[in-house]
Short mmCIF file of C-alpha atoms in Angstrom, two decimals:
data_model
loop_
_atom_site.label_atom_id
_atom_site.label_comp_id
_atom_site.label_asym_id
_atom_site.label_seq_id
_atom_site.Cartn_x
_atom_site.Cartn_y
_atom_site.Cartn_z
CA MET A 1 7.14 45.59 -20.34
CA THR A 2 3.89 44.27 -18.88
CA THR A 3 2.73 47.78 -17.87
CA SER A 4 3.33 49.31 -21.30
CA LEU A 5 1.34 46.53 -22.97
CA LEU A 6 -1.57 47.20 -20.61
CA THR A 7 -1.68 50.95 -21.34
CA ARG A 8 -1.82 50.38 -25.10
CA GLY A 9 -5.44 49.35 -24.69
CA PRO A 10 -7.20 46.10 -25.48
CA CYS A 11 -6.43 44.08 -28.55
CA SER A 12 -6.57 40.33 -28.36
CA ALA A 13 -2.96 39.67 -29.26
CA ALA A 14 -1.70 42.18 -26.71
CA ARG A 15 -4.12 40.83 -24.13
CA ALA A 16 -2.97 37.27 -24.84
CA ALA A 17 0.65 38.38 -24.55
CA VAL A 18 -0.10 40.10 -21.25
CA THR A 19 -2.03 37.10 -19.92
CA SER A 20 0.64 34.59 -20.85
CA ASN A 21 3.31 36.94 -19.57
CA GLN A 22 1.38 37.39 -16.32
CA GLY A 23 0.92 33.63 -16.13
CA LEU A 24 4.63 33.14 -16.64
CA GLN A 25 5.42 35.83 -14.08
CA ARG A 26 3.06 34.23 -11.62
CA LEU A 27 4.68 30.84 -12.16
CA LEU A 28 8.10 32.37 -11.72
CA PHE A 29 6.87 34.04 -8.54
CA TYR A 30 5.68 30.69 -7.19
CA LEU A 31 8.90 28.96 -8.14
CA ALA A 32 11.05 31.73 -6.74
CA ALA A 33 9.40 31.42 -3.36
CA LEU A 34 9.79 27.63 -3.18
CA LYS A 35 12.34 25.66 -1.24
CA PHE A 36 13.05 22.03 -2.11
CA THR A 37 14.10 18.88 -0.33
CA ASP A 38 16.25 16.10 -1.73
CA LYS A 39 13.12 13.95 -1.63
CA HIS A 40 11.57 16.25 -4.26
CA GLU A 41 9.08 17.97 -1.99
CA TRP A 42 8.66 21.73 -2.01
CA VAL A 43 7.68 24.14 0.72
CA ARG A 44 6.31 27.65 0.28
CA VAL A 45 6.06 29.89 3.32
CA ASP A 46 2.70 31.66 3.18
CA ASP A 47 1.98 35.19 4.41
CA ASN A 48 0.58 33.83 7.66
CA GLY A 49 3.75 31.87 8.39
CA THR A 50 2.46 28.40 7.56
CA GLY A 51 4.26 26.19 5.06
CA THR A 52 2.42 24.74 2.08
CA VAL A 53 3.91 21.41 0.97
CA GLY A 54 3.76 19.61 -2.34
CA ILE A 55 5.88 17.50 -4.67
CA SER A 56 7.99 18.84 -7.50
CA ASN A 57 7.49 18.44 -11.22
CA PHE A 58 10.40 16.02 -11.29
CA ALA A 59 8.65 13.89 -8.67
CA GLN A 60 5.23 13.92 -10.30
CA GLU A 61 6.75 12.95 -13.65
CA ALA A 62 8.69 10.12 -12.06
CA LEU A 63 5.59 8.90 -10.23
CA GLY A 64 3.26 8.73 -13.19
CA ASP A 65 -0.47 9.22 -12.88
CA VAL A 66 -1.45 9.53 -9.24
CA VAL A 67 -4.51 7.42 -8.42
CA TYR A 68 -4.68 7.93 -4.67
CA CYS A 69 -3.39 10.43 -2.09
CA GLY A 70 -3.08 9.26 1.48
CA LEU A 71 -2.73 12.41 3.59
CA PRO A 72 -2.39 12.94 7.36
CA GLU A 73 -5.01 14.08 9.83
CA VAL A 74 -5.12 17.77 10.73
CA GLY A 75 -3.35 18.13 14.03
CA THR A 76 -0.70 15.49 13.32
CA GLN A 77 2.69 16.43 14.74
CA LEU A 78 5.54 15.80 12.31
CA ALA A 79 9.29 15.87 12.76
CA GLN A 80 11.42 16.66 9.74
CA GLN A 81 11.67 13.54 7.50
CA ASP A 82 8.76 11.75 9.22
CA GLU A 83 6.52 9.83 6.85
CA PHE A 84 3.33 11.87 6.58
CA GLY A 85 1.43 10.05 3.86
CA ALA A 86 1.68 8.14 0.63
CA LEU A 87 0.89 8.64 -3.00
CA GLU A 88 -0.18 5.70 -5.08
CA SER A 89 0.41 5.97 -8.77
CA VAL A 90 0.35 3.52 -11.63
CA LYS A 91 4.03 3.14 -10.95
CA ALA A 92 4.08 2.32 -7.23
CA ALA A 93 3.06 3.36 -3.75
CA SER A 94 5.48 6.04 -2.57
CA GLU A 95 5.84 7.40 0.92
CA LEU A 96 5.84 11.14 1.51
CA TYR A 97 8.40 12.63 3.92
CA SER A 98 7.82 15.82 5.87
CA PRO A 99 10.19 18.59 4.79
CA LEU A 100 9.86 20.37 8.15
CA THR A 101 9.00 19.96 11.81
CA GLY A 102 5.54 21.23 12.62
CA GLU A 103 1.84 20.49 12.90
CA VAL A 104 -0.52 19.75 10.04
CA VAL A 105 -3.13 22.51 9.86
CA GLU A 106 -4.81 21.74 6.56
CA VAL A 107 -4.84 19.02 3.90
CA ASN A 108 -5.94 19.42 0.31
CA THR A 109 -9.34 17.72 0.32
CA LEU A 110 -9.72 18.22 -3.45
CA LEU A 111 -7.22 15.43 -3.94
CA ALA A 112 -9.65 12.84 -2.58
CA ASP A 113 -11.77 12.97 -5.71
CA ASN A 114 -9.14 14.39 -8.02
CA PRO A 115 -5.74 12.86 -7.24
CA GLY A 116 -4.56 13.77 -10.76
CA LEU A 117 -4.20 17.40 -9.63
CA VAL A 118 -0.83 16.36 -8.23
CA ASN A 119 0.31 15.67 -11.79
CA LYS A 120 -1.54 18.51 -13.54
CA SER A 121 -0.69 21.31 -11.12
CA CYS A 122 2.00 20.16 -8.73
CA TYR A 123 2.99 23.67 -7.60
CA LYS A 124 -0.48 25.12 -7.28
CA ASP A 125 -3.77 23.18 -7.10
CA GLY A 126 -2.01 19.90 -6.39
CA TRP A 127 -0.59 21.06 -3.01
CA LEU A 128 -0.71 18.30 -0.39
CA MET A 129 -0.82 19.87 3.05
CA LYS A 130 -0.15 22.98 5.09
CA MET A 131 1.81 22.89 8.31
CA THR A 132 3.15 25.16 11.02
CA ILE A 133 6.88 25.83 10.93
CA ALA A 134 8.34 24.97 14.32
CA ASN A 135 11.90 25.68 13.25
CA PRO A 136 12.40 28.36 10.56
CA ALA A 137 16.07 27.41 10.25
CA GLU A 138 14.92 24.19 8.61
CA VAL A 139 13.42 26.22 5.76
CA ASP A 140 16.64 28.18 5.27
CA ALA A 141 18.59 24.94 4.99
CA LEU A 142 16.47 23.66 2.09
CA MET A 143 17.48 24.12 -1.55
CA ASP A 144 16.28 27.09 -3.54
CA GLU A 145 15.13 26.58 -7.11
CA ALA A 146 18.57 26.94 -8.68
CA ALA A 147 20.17 24.52 -6.24
CA TYR A 148 17.33 22.05 -6.77
CA GLU A 149 17.72 22.19 -10.56
CA LYS A 150 21.40 21.45 -10.11
CA TYR A 151 20.58 18.58 -7.78
CA ILE A 152 18.18 17.03 -10.30
CA ARG A 153 20.80 17.23 -13.03
CA SER A 154 23.30 15.50 -10.80
CA ILE A 155 21.04 12.56 -10.00
CA GLU A 156 19.84 12.15 -13.55
CA ASP A 157 23.39 11.38 -14.68
CA MET B 1 36.41 -11.62 10.60
CA LEU B 2 33.20 -12.05 12.56
CA LEU B 3 33.99 -15.75 13.08
CA GLN B 4 37.46 -14.93 14.45
CA LEU B 5 36.01 -12.58 17.05
CA ARG B 6 33.66 -15.30 18.28
CA ARG B 7 36.52 -17.74 18.86
CA LEU B 8 38.22 -15.26 21.20
CA ARG B 9 35.30 -15.24 23.64
CA PRO B 10 35.74 -17.39 26.79
CA LEU B 11 33.92 -20.70 26.74
CA ARG B 12 30.69 -20.78 28.69
CA THR B 13 28.92 -23.75 30.18
CA GLY B 14 26.38 -25.23 27.83
CA VAL B 15 26.59 -25.31 24.09
CA GLN B 16 26.71 -21.96 22.38
CA GLN B 17 26.29 -22.11 18.63
CA ALA B 18 27.66 -19.26 16.52
CA ARG B 19 24.47 -17.80 15.09
CA PRO B 20 24.44 -16.10 11.72
CA THR B 21 23.82 -12.38 11.88
CA SER B 22 22.57 -9.99 9.24
CA SER B 23 26.11 -8.85 8.47
CA CYS B 24 26.89 -12.42 7.38
CA LEU B 25 23.86 -12.56 5.14
CA PHE B 26 24.37 -9.09 3.71
CA PRO B 27 28.12 -8.54 3.69
CA ASP B 28 29.53 -5.25 2.47
CA PRO B 29 29.41 -5.53 -1.34
CA SER B 30 32.85 -3.94 -1.68
CA THR B 31 34.36 -7.02 -0.03
CA THR B 32 32.56 -9.57 -2.16
CA GLY B 33 33.76 -8.41 -5.53
CA SER B 34 31.46 -8.79 -8.50
CA GLY B 35 28.01 -10.34 -8.39
CA SER B 36 26.41 -8.28 -5.65
CA GLY B 37 23.08 -10.04 -5.89
CA LEU B 38 21.31 -12.24 -3.39
CA VAL B 39 18.57 -14.79 -3.81
CA LEU B 40 16.68 -15.60 -0.62
CA GLN B 41 14.04 -18.24 -0.12
CA SER B 42 11.74 -17.74 2.85
CA GLN B 43 11.11 -20.86 4.94
CA SER B 44 7.95 -19.38 6.43
CA THR B 45 4.45 -19.65 5.00
CA ASP B 46 3.04 -16.97 7.30
CA VAL B 47 1.92 -13.95 5.27
CA PHE B 48 2.68 -11.46 8.06
CA GLN B 49 6.18 -12.82 8.63
CA ASN B 50 6.92 -12.68 4.93
CA LEU B 51 5.57 -9.16 4.50
CA ALA B 52 7.63 -8.12 7.54
CA LEU B 53 10.73 -9.59 5.94
CA GLU B 54 10.07 -7.47 2.85
CA ASP B 55 9.79 -4.37 5.04
CA TRP B 56 12.98 -5.29 6.85
CA ILE B 57 15.00 -5.74 3.68
CA ASP B 58 13.60 -2.49 2.26
CA ALA B 59 14.54 -0.59 5.41
CA HIS B 60 17.90 -2.13 6.29
CA VAL B 61 19.71 -3.48 3.27
CA ASP B 62 21.83 -1.03 1.32
CA LEU B 63 20.35 -1.49 -2.11
CA GLN B 64 22.53 1.09 -3.80
CA ARG B 65 25.21 -1.51 -4.36
CA ARG B 66 23.31 -4.77 -4.34
CA ALA B 67 20.03 -6.30 -5.40
CA VAL B 68 17.95 -8.99 -3.75
CA LEU B 69 15.40 -11.47 -5.03
CA LEU B 70 13.13 -12.93 -2.36
CA LEU B 71 11.07 -16.03 -3.13
CA TRP B 72 8.15 -16.79 -0.82
CA ARG B 73 4.72 -18.35 -0.52
CA ASN B 74 1.98 -18.26 2.08
CA ARG B 75 -0.65 -20.50 3.60
CA PRO B 76 -4.07 -19.29 2.43
CA ALA B 77 -4.46 -15.53 2.93
CA VAL B 78 -6.01 -12.56 1.18
CA VAL B 79 -3.73 -9.57 0.67
CA VAL B 80 -5.10 -6.14 -0.15
CA GLY B 81 -3.10 -3.21 -1.52
CA ARG B 82 -2.03 -0.22 0.55
CA HIS B 83 -5.03 1.97 -0.19
CA GLN B 84 -7.75 -0.58 -0.68
CA ASN B 85 -11.02 -1.29 1.07
CA PRO B 86 -11.24 -4.92 2.29
CA TRP B 87 -15.03 -4.68 2.65
CA THR B 88 -15.38 -4.12 -1.09
CA GLU B 89 -12.57 -6.38 -2.21
CA CYS B 90 -13.16 -9.70 -0.47
CA ASN B 91 -15.64 -11.85 1.37
CA LEU B 92 -14.74 -11.20 5.00
CA PRO B 93 -17.34 -13.53 6.58
CA ALA B 94 -16.30 -16.42 4.29
CA MET B 95 -12.65 -15.76 5.12
CA ARG B 96 -13.42 -15.79 8.83
CA ARG B 97 -15.28 -19.11 8.52
CA ALA B 98 -12.41 -20.63 6.53
CA GLY B 99 -9.72 -19.26 8.85
CA VAL B 100 -8.15 -17.23 6.02
CA PRO B 101 -6.50 -14.08 7.40
CA LEU B 102 -6.53 -10.65 5.79
CA ALA B 103 -3.26 -8.77 5.32
CA ARG B 104 -2.58 -5.31 3.93
CA ARG B 105 0.72 -4.83 2.17
CA ARG B 106 2.66 -1.59 1.89
CA SER B 107 2.80 -1.58 -1.88
CA GLY B 108 -0.05 -0.37 -4.06
CA GLY B 109 -2.13 -2.38 -6.47
CA GLY B 110 -5.04 -4.78 -6.11
CA THR B 111 -6.26 -7.68 -4.00
CA VAL B 112 -4.76 -11.13 -4.36
CA TYR B 113 -5.39 -14.59 -2.94
CA HIS B 114 -2.32 -16.38 -1.66
CA ASP B 115 -1.90 -20.08 -1.01
CA LEU B 116 0.87 -22.63 -1.28
CA GLY B 117 0.36 -22.85 -5.05
CA ASN B 118 1.00 -19.13 -5.54
CA LEU B 119 4.66 -18.11 -5.74
CA ASN B 120 5.65 -14.59 -4.73
CA LEU B 121 8.76 -12.91 -6.07
CA THR B 122 10.11 -9.65 -4.68
CA PHE B 123 12.79 -7.78 -6.61
CA PHE B 124 14.63 -5.32 -4.35
CA ALA B 125 16.75 -2.63 -6.01
CA SER B 126 17.77 0.98 -5.63
CA ARG B 127 15.24 3.55 -6.82
CA LYS B 128 17.46 4.22 -9.81
CA ALA B 129 17.53 0.57 -10.81
CA TYR B 130 13.74 0.14 -10.46
CA ASP B 131 12.60 -1.56 -13.65
CA ARG B 132 9.47 -3.69 -13.54
CA GLN B 133 9.53 -4.83 -17.16
CA ARG B 134 13.06 -6.11 -16.74
CA ASN B 135 12.02 -8.05 -13.64
CA LEU B 136 9.04 -9.53 -15.45
CA ARG B 137 11.36 -10.55 -18.28
CA VAL B 138 13.19 -12.68 -15.72
CA VAL B 139 9.91 -14.50 -15.11
CA THR B 140 8.82 -14.90 -18.73
CA ASP B 141 12.31 -15.91 -19.90
CA ALA B 142 12.56 -18.47 -17.11
CA LEU B 143 9.18 -19.95 -18.02
CA ARG B 144 10.06 -20.12 -21.69
CA ARG B 145 13.29 -21.88 -20.87
CA VAL B 146 11.67 -24.67 -18.87
CA ARG B 147 8.53 -24.92 -21.00
CA PRO B 148 9.18 -23.39 -24.42
CA GLU B 149 5.67 -24.22 -25.56
CA LEU B 150 4.12 -21.78 -23.04
CA ASP B 151 2.81 -18.51 -24.47
CA VAL B 152 3.58 -16.06 -21.67
CA ARG B 153 3.79 -12.33 -22.12
CA ALA B 154 3.98 -9.27 -19.85
CA THR B 155 1.43 -6.53 -20.56
CA ASP B 156 1.87 -2.79 -20.18
CA ARG B 157 -0.13 -3.06 -16.96
CA PHE B 158 2.65 -5.36 -15.71
CA ASP B 159 0.44 -8.44 -15.62
CA ILE B 160 1.73 -11.67 -17.13
CA LEU B 161 -0.78 -13.37 -19.39
CA LEU B 162 -0.86 -16.99 -20.47
CA ASN B 163 -2.17 -17.63 -23.98
CA GLY B 164 -3.01 -13.98 -24.36
CA HIS B 165 -5.75 -13.72 -21.77
CA TYR B 166 -5.32 -15.72 -18.56
CA LYS B 167 -3.61 -13.75 -15.85
CA ILE B 168 -0.93 -15.79 -14.12
CA SER B 169 0.85 -12.89 -12.46
CA GLY B 170 0.04 -9.46 -11.03
CA THR B 171 2.44 -6.80 -9.90
CA ALA B 172 2.69 -4.17 -7.19
CA SER B 173 5.49 -2.02 -5.90
CA ARG B 174 6.76 0.43 -3.34
CA LEU B 175 9.20 3.29 -3.63
CA SER B 176 10.97 4.42 -0.48
CA ARG B 177 13.67 6.99 0.25
CA LYS B 178 16.45 5.31 -1.68
CA SER B 179 15.12 1.84 -2.31
CA SER B 180 12.40 0.15 -4.24
CA TYR B 181 10.74 -3.16 -4.35
CA HIS B 182 8.62 -4.74 -7.00
CA HIS B 183 6.76 -7.90 -6.12
CA CYS B 184 4.59 -10.13 -8.21
CA THR B 185 2.57 -13.29 -7.83
CA LEU B 186 2.89 -16.35 -10.03
CA LEU B 187 0.07 -18.87 -10.13
CA HIS B 188 1.63 -22.30 -10.20
CA SER B 189 -1.15 -24.43 -8.67
CA ALA B 190 -3.38 -22.23 -6.55
CA ASP B 191 -6.86 -23.23 -5.45
CA ARG B 192 -8.92 -21.34 -8.03
CA ALA B 193 -12.23 -22.18 -6.43
CA ALA B 194 -11.11 -20.60 -3.16
CA LEU B 195 -9.65 -17.67 -5.06
CA SER B 196 -12.89 -16.78 -6.80
CA SER B 197 -15.14 -17.35 -3.80
CA LEU B 198 -13.02 -15.29 -1.39
CA LEU B 199 -12.25 -12.41 -3.77
CA ARG B 200 -15.91 -11.56 -4.04
CA PRO B 201 -17.20 -8.52 -2.15
CA SER B 202 -19.68 -9.26 0.60
CA CYS B 203 -20.61 -5.75 1.64
CA PRO B 204 -22.84 -4.00 -0.90
CA GLY B 205 -23.55 -0.27 -0.88
CA ILE B 206 -20.04 1.04 -0.20
CA GLN B 207 -18.80 4.23 -1.84
CA SER B 208 -15.19 5.22 -1.51
CA ASN B 209 -12.21 6.48 -3.42
CA ALA B 210 -10.06 3.54 -2.38
CA THR B 211 -8.01 2.04 -5.18
CA PRO B 212 -10.08 -0.67 -6.86
CA SER B 213 -8.90 -4.05 -8.10
CA VAL B 214 -9.20 -4.93 -11.76
CA PRO B 215 -10.61 -8.48 -11.82
CA SER B 216 -9.21 -10.81 -14.47
CA PRO B 217 -9.71 -14.44 -15.47
CA VAL B 218 -6.85 -16.46 -14.08
CA ALA B 219 -5.14 -19.76 -14.78
CA ASN B 220 -2.50 -21.87 -13.11
CA LEU B 221 0.71 -22.75 -14.91
CA THR B 222 0.02 -26.38 -14.09
CA ASP B 223 -3.29 -26.20 -15.98
CA HIS B 224 -1.22 -25.83 -19.16
CA ALA B 225 2.06 -27.44 -18.13
CA PRO B 226 1.05 -30.18 -15.67
CA SER B 227 4.56 -31.58 -15.31
CA LEU B 228 6.05 -28.28 -14.08
CA LEU B 229 7.24 -28.92 -10.53
CA TRP B 230 7.43 -26.17 -7.90
CA GLU B 231 11.15 -26.77 -7.30
CA GLU B 232 11.83 -26.69 -11.02
CA LEU B 233 10.08 -23.31 -11.26
CA LEU B 234 12.04 -21.82 -8.36
CA GLU B 235 15.35 -23.04 -9.76
CA ALA B 236 14.60 -21.65 -13.20
CA LEU B 237 13.66 -18.25 -11.76
CA ALA B 238 16.78 -18.01 -9.59
CA GLN B 239 18.96 -18.96 -12.54
CA GLN B 240 17.30 -16.47 -14.85
CA TYR B 241 17.62 -13.70 -12.25
CA ASN B 242 21.34 -14.36 -12.08
CA SER B 243 21.63 -14.51 -15.82
CA GLU B 244 19.63 -11.29 -16.41
CA PHE B 245 21.56 -9.23 -13.86
CA GLY B 246 24.96 -10.87 -14.06
CA PHE B 247 24.93 -12.36 -10.56
CA GLU B 248 26.10 -15.70 -9.25
CA ALA B 249 23.80 -16.04 -6.26
CA ALA B 250 22.68 -19.46 -5.06
CA PRO B 251 19.26 -19.43 -3.33
CA ARG B 252 19.66 -19.22 0.45
CA PRO B 253 16.92 -20.34 2.83
CA VAL B 254 16.00 -17.74 5.48
CA ASP B 255 13.70 -17.72 8.49
CA PRO B 256 11.86 -14.39 8.52
CA SER B 257 11.22 -14.64 12.25
CA ASP B 258 14.93 -14.84 13.09
CA GLU B 259 15.66 -11.70 15.14
CA ALA B 260 19.39 -12.33 15.08
CA LEU B 261 19.38 -12.26 11.32
CA PHE B 262 16.75 -9.53 11.01
CA PRO B 263 16.76 -7.43 14.19
CA GLY B 264 13.43 -5.69 14.67
CA VAL B 265 11.51 -7.89 12.24
CA GLY B 266 9.24 -9.10 15.05
CA SER B 267 7.83 -5.65 15.71
CA MET B 268 7.36 -5.10 11.97
CA GLU B 269 5.35 -8.31 11.89
CA ALA B 270 3.25 -7.18 14.87
CA ALA B 271 2.49 -3.87 13.13
CA LEU B 272 1.34 -5.70 9.99
CA ARG B 273 -0.91 -8.01 12.02
CA SER B 274 -2.59 -5.14 13.87
CA TRP B 275 -6.19 -4.20 13.23
CA GLU B 276 -5.06 -0.55 13.04
CA TRP B 277 -2.99 -1.38 9.98
CA THR B 278 -5.09 -4.05 8.30
CA PHE B 279 -8.51 -2.43 8.63
CA GLY B 280 -7.70 0.97 10.12
CA LYS B 281 -5.77 2.10 7.05
CA THR B 282 -8.85 1.79 4.85
CA PRO B 283 -9.56 5.13 3.16
CA LYS B 284 -12.66 6.88 4.42
CA PHE B 285 -15.88 5.38 3.03
CA ARG B 286 -19.68 5.52 3.16
CA LEU B 287 -22.07 2.63 3.36
CA ASP B 288 -25.65 3.20 2.21
CA THR B 289 -27.79 0.13 2.04
CA ARG B 290 -31.26 -1.26 2.64
CA LEU B 291 -31.85 -3.75 5.42
CA GLU B 292 -34.61 -6.37 5.26
CA LEU B 293 -36.05 -6.75 8.75
CA ARG B 294 -38.22 -9.62 9.97
CA ASP B 295 -40.32 -10.42 12.97
CA GLU B 296 -40.45 -14.23 12.93
CA GLN B 297 -42.98 -14.43 15.70
CA LEU B 298 -45.55 -12.35 13.83
CA GLY B 299 -44.40 -13.29 10.34
CA ALA B 300 -43.95 -9.58 9.52
CA ARG B 301 -41.37 -7.77 7.39
CA CYS B 302 -40.09 -4.26 7.03
CA GLY B 303 -37.44 -2.36 5.09
CA ALA B 304 -34.94 0.00 6.74
CA GLY B 305 -32.10 2.22 5.60
CA LEU B 306 -28.55 2.09 6.95
CA HIS B 307 -26.14 4.99 6.45
CA VAL B 308 -22.67 4.71 7.91
CA GLU B 309 -19.48 6.72 7.51
CA VAL B 310 -16.25 4.98 8.39
CA LYS B 311 -12.89 6.67 8.89
CA ASN B 312 -9.72 4.87 9.96
CA GLY B 313 -11.90 1.78 10.26
CA LEU B 314 -14.03 3.43 12.97
CA VAL B 315 -17.69 4.40 12.74
CA GLU B 316 -17.78 8.17 12.39
CA SER B 317 -21.52 8.42 11.89
CA CYS B 318 -24.31 5.88 11.84
CA ARG B 319 -27.97 6.42 11.03
CA VAL B 320 -30.56 3.65 10.94
CA ASP B 321 -33.86 4.70 9.31
CA VAL B 322 -36.51 2.33 10.58
CA PRO B 323 -40.26 3.06 10.15
CA HIS B 324 -41.66 4.16 13.54
CA HIS B 325 -44.37 1.50 13.53
CA TRP B 326 -41.70 -1.20 13.48
CA LEU B 327 -39.37 0.04 16.16
CA PRO B 328 -39.51 3.12 18.37
CA PRO B 329 -37.15 5.80 17.06
CA ARG B 330 -35.42 6.00 20.45
CA LEU B 331 -34.17 2.43 19.86
CA SER B 332 -32.98 2.80 16.28
CA GLY B 333 -31.40 6.09 17.35
CA ALA B 334 -29.73 4.44 20.33
CA LEU B 335 -28.31 1.72 18.11
CA GLY B 336 -26.79 4.33 15.80
CA GLU B 337 -25.27 6.15 18.78
CA VAL B 338 -23.86 3.15 20.54
CA LEU B 339 -21.85 2.23 17.43
CA LEU B 340 -20.19 5.64 17.17
CA GLY B 341 -16.45 5.45 17.57
CA GLU B 342 -16.47 1.66 17.50
CA ARG B 343 -14.55 -0.41 14.99
CA PHE B 344 -16.60 -1.15 11.88
CA CYS B 345 -16.52 -4.79 12.82
CA PRO B 346 -19.31 -7.28 13.61
CA HIS B 347 -17.69 -8.38 16.91
CA ARG B 348 -17.57 -4.90 18.34
CA ALA B 349 -21.02 -4.08 17.05
CA ALA B 350 -22.38 -7.29 18.60
CA ALA B 351 -20.98 -6.29 21.98
CA ALA B 352 -22.58 -2.84 21.73
CA LEU B 353 -25.87 -4.38 20.67
CA THR B 354 -25.89 -6.85 23.58
CA ALA B 355 -25.64 -3.96 26.02
CA LEU B 356 -28.65 -2.26 24.43
CA LEU B 357 -30.73 -5.45 24.31
CA ARG B 358 -30.39 -5.98 28.06
CA CYS B 359 -32.76 -3.05 28.64
CA GLU B 360 -35.51 -4.31 26.36
CA SER B 361 -38.03 -7.14 26.26
CA GLY B 362 -40.92 -8.50 24.20
CA GLN B 363 -41.47 -7.12 20.72
CA PRO B 364 -38.94 -4.26 20.88
CA HIS B 365 -36.31 -6.75 22.07
CA ARG B 366 -37.12 -9.20 19.30
CA ARG B 367 -37.11 -6.57 16.58
CA LEU B 368 -34.01 -4.80 17.88
CA GLN B 369 -32.21 -8.14 17.97
CA ASN B 370 -33.19 -8.80 14.37
CA LEU B 371 -32.13 -5.31 13.34
CA GLY B 372 -28.80 -5.89 15.04
CA GLU B 373 -28.26 -9.22 13.30
CA VAL B 374 -29.03 -7.81 9.89
CA LEU B 375 -26.80 -4.81 10.53
CA LEU B 376 -23.93 -7.04 11.64
CA ALA B 377 -24.30 -9.12 8.50
CA GLY B 378 -23.93 -5.92 6.50
CA MET B 379 -20.62 -5.12 8.19
CA GLY B 380 -18.75 -7.98 6.62
#
């Protein structure tokens, strides 16, 4: 459907439809590639084999406005479930737990001056850190999007 | 059942008392029937022991099926929030002179002054049951019951205000894997002069993204209800907690340093006392300030610039811009270098400075010493 809209040539409504459709597709792509923990963190395995880590929409909503992100040093070795940092929001200070075993290779430095990105764009610009994946089986054992949705519904009751 | 097991052990020489263990204090809720709430009253006034007890309860008590209220107070101390900068929040030199320690808690929020007139309440619950407004209602309802004339109200920032604008309570909290705790202060009869003099920053020129405090005018409950006794307040709060949550818990005194009751609490206390936690957890910051230098012997003055970057409480970079006529650049450069990697702390800096001074004499020595003193004063 996207391709046929493109070949019809520019007209603002069609372009808007394509853009929003592309945006939706892109979001779906991101979500489809994500695995989730029961602590509401997500991991996305990047092309180069590192894992990008963030918190889910459920988590950012529950946290409220994030005012500070305490993230680990690059080079920190983490075992699965180790505390790797903390987010402070108007609600509370909450510890962050590593979804995987690996080494921190990058942290999102934008969050230092703009901690609200975690709320505004939790799956994209509000990513927290990137880490190596020492044990790929750990990724396989995490929940996919459908399982995570189910999990959220079960705890909300 | 635990008591029966003890009786079966052979008698030893010397008196052996049956000591309470944590399983006595926190029995399995399924065996106690209804009213799975606990009210504990700490017998310690040491801020690190009390903070360690909070950590212990958060980590070890199953809060899915029970709730705990901890009542505590400390000898004078300043407590900063998890992500705060003590150099911008309080007067570190004045605290040192007065023997008032600095502690960093694990919850968020702002800086508070603790003393024996400031009651702390910690409400422990599961993450699901986390409800700060409900907890604060326990406090305001209790106060209204014992002194109905008091106008006390919780705000949407979770402060409690007296007469609409004096803060008598501030709140902070922590969310862990499955548990939560919400603690708040309550000013009964704190030393307000000490409070305002110690919660004044002493280190100008700092830029950081640490979480700031929101200063507020404060009042003590006893300023407006002079007959309100400490014990009366504690009793009213415990009663209201029980009434709000449907518990029947009588307040139990506990010693937060008791390893039998709280195994591992000692090492939690040691971690909270450590420099690495208290100062080292300060978010990265920059200090840019002007130093006023003097040469007393010649009656001369000079201005200098100080630029420091501090990460994990350690000096990551340090540049002292002193006019060349005042002090040779090799010396101001050497001072900057010798502080690299050191704790951002006047004691460490003094030690580094002493080593440098040994190699100098006359005017350079005098001026370097003055530069060092002024720099140390700027480090809090």
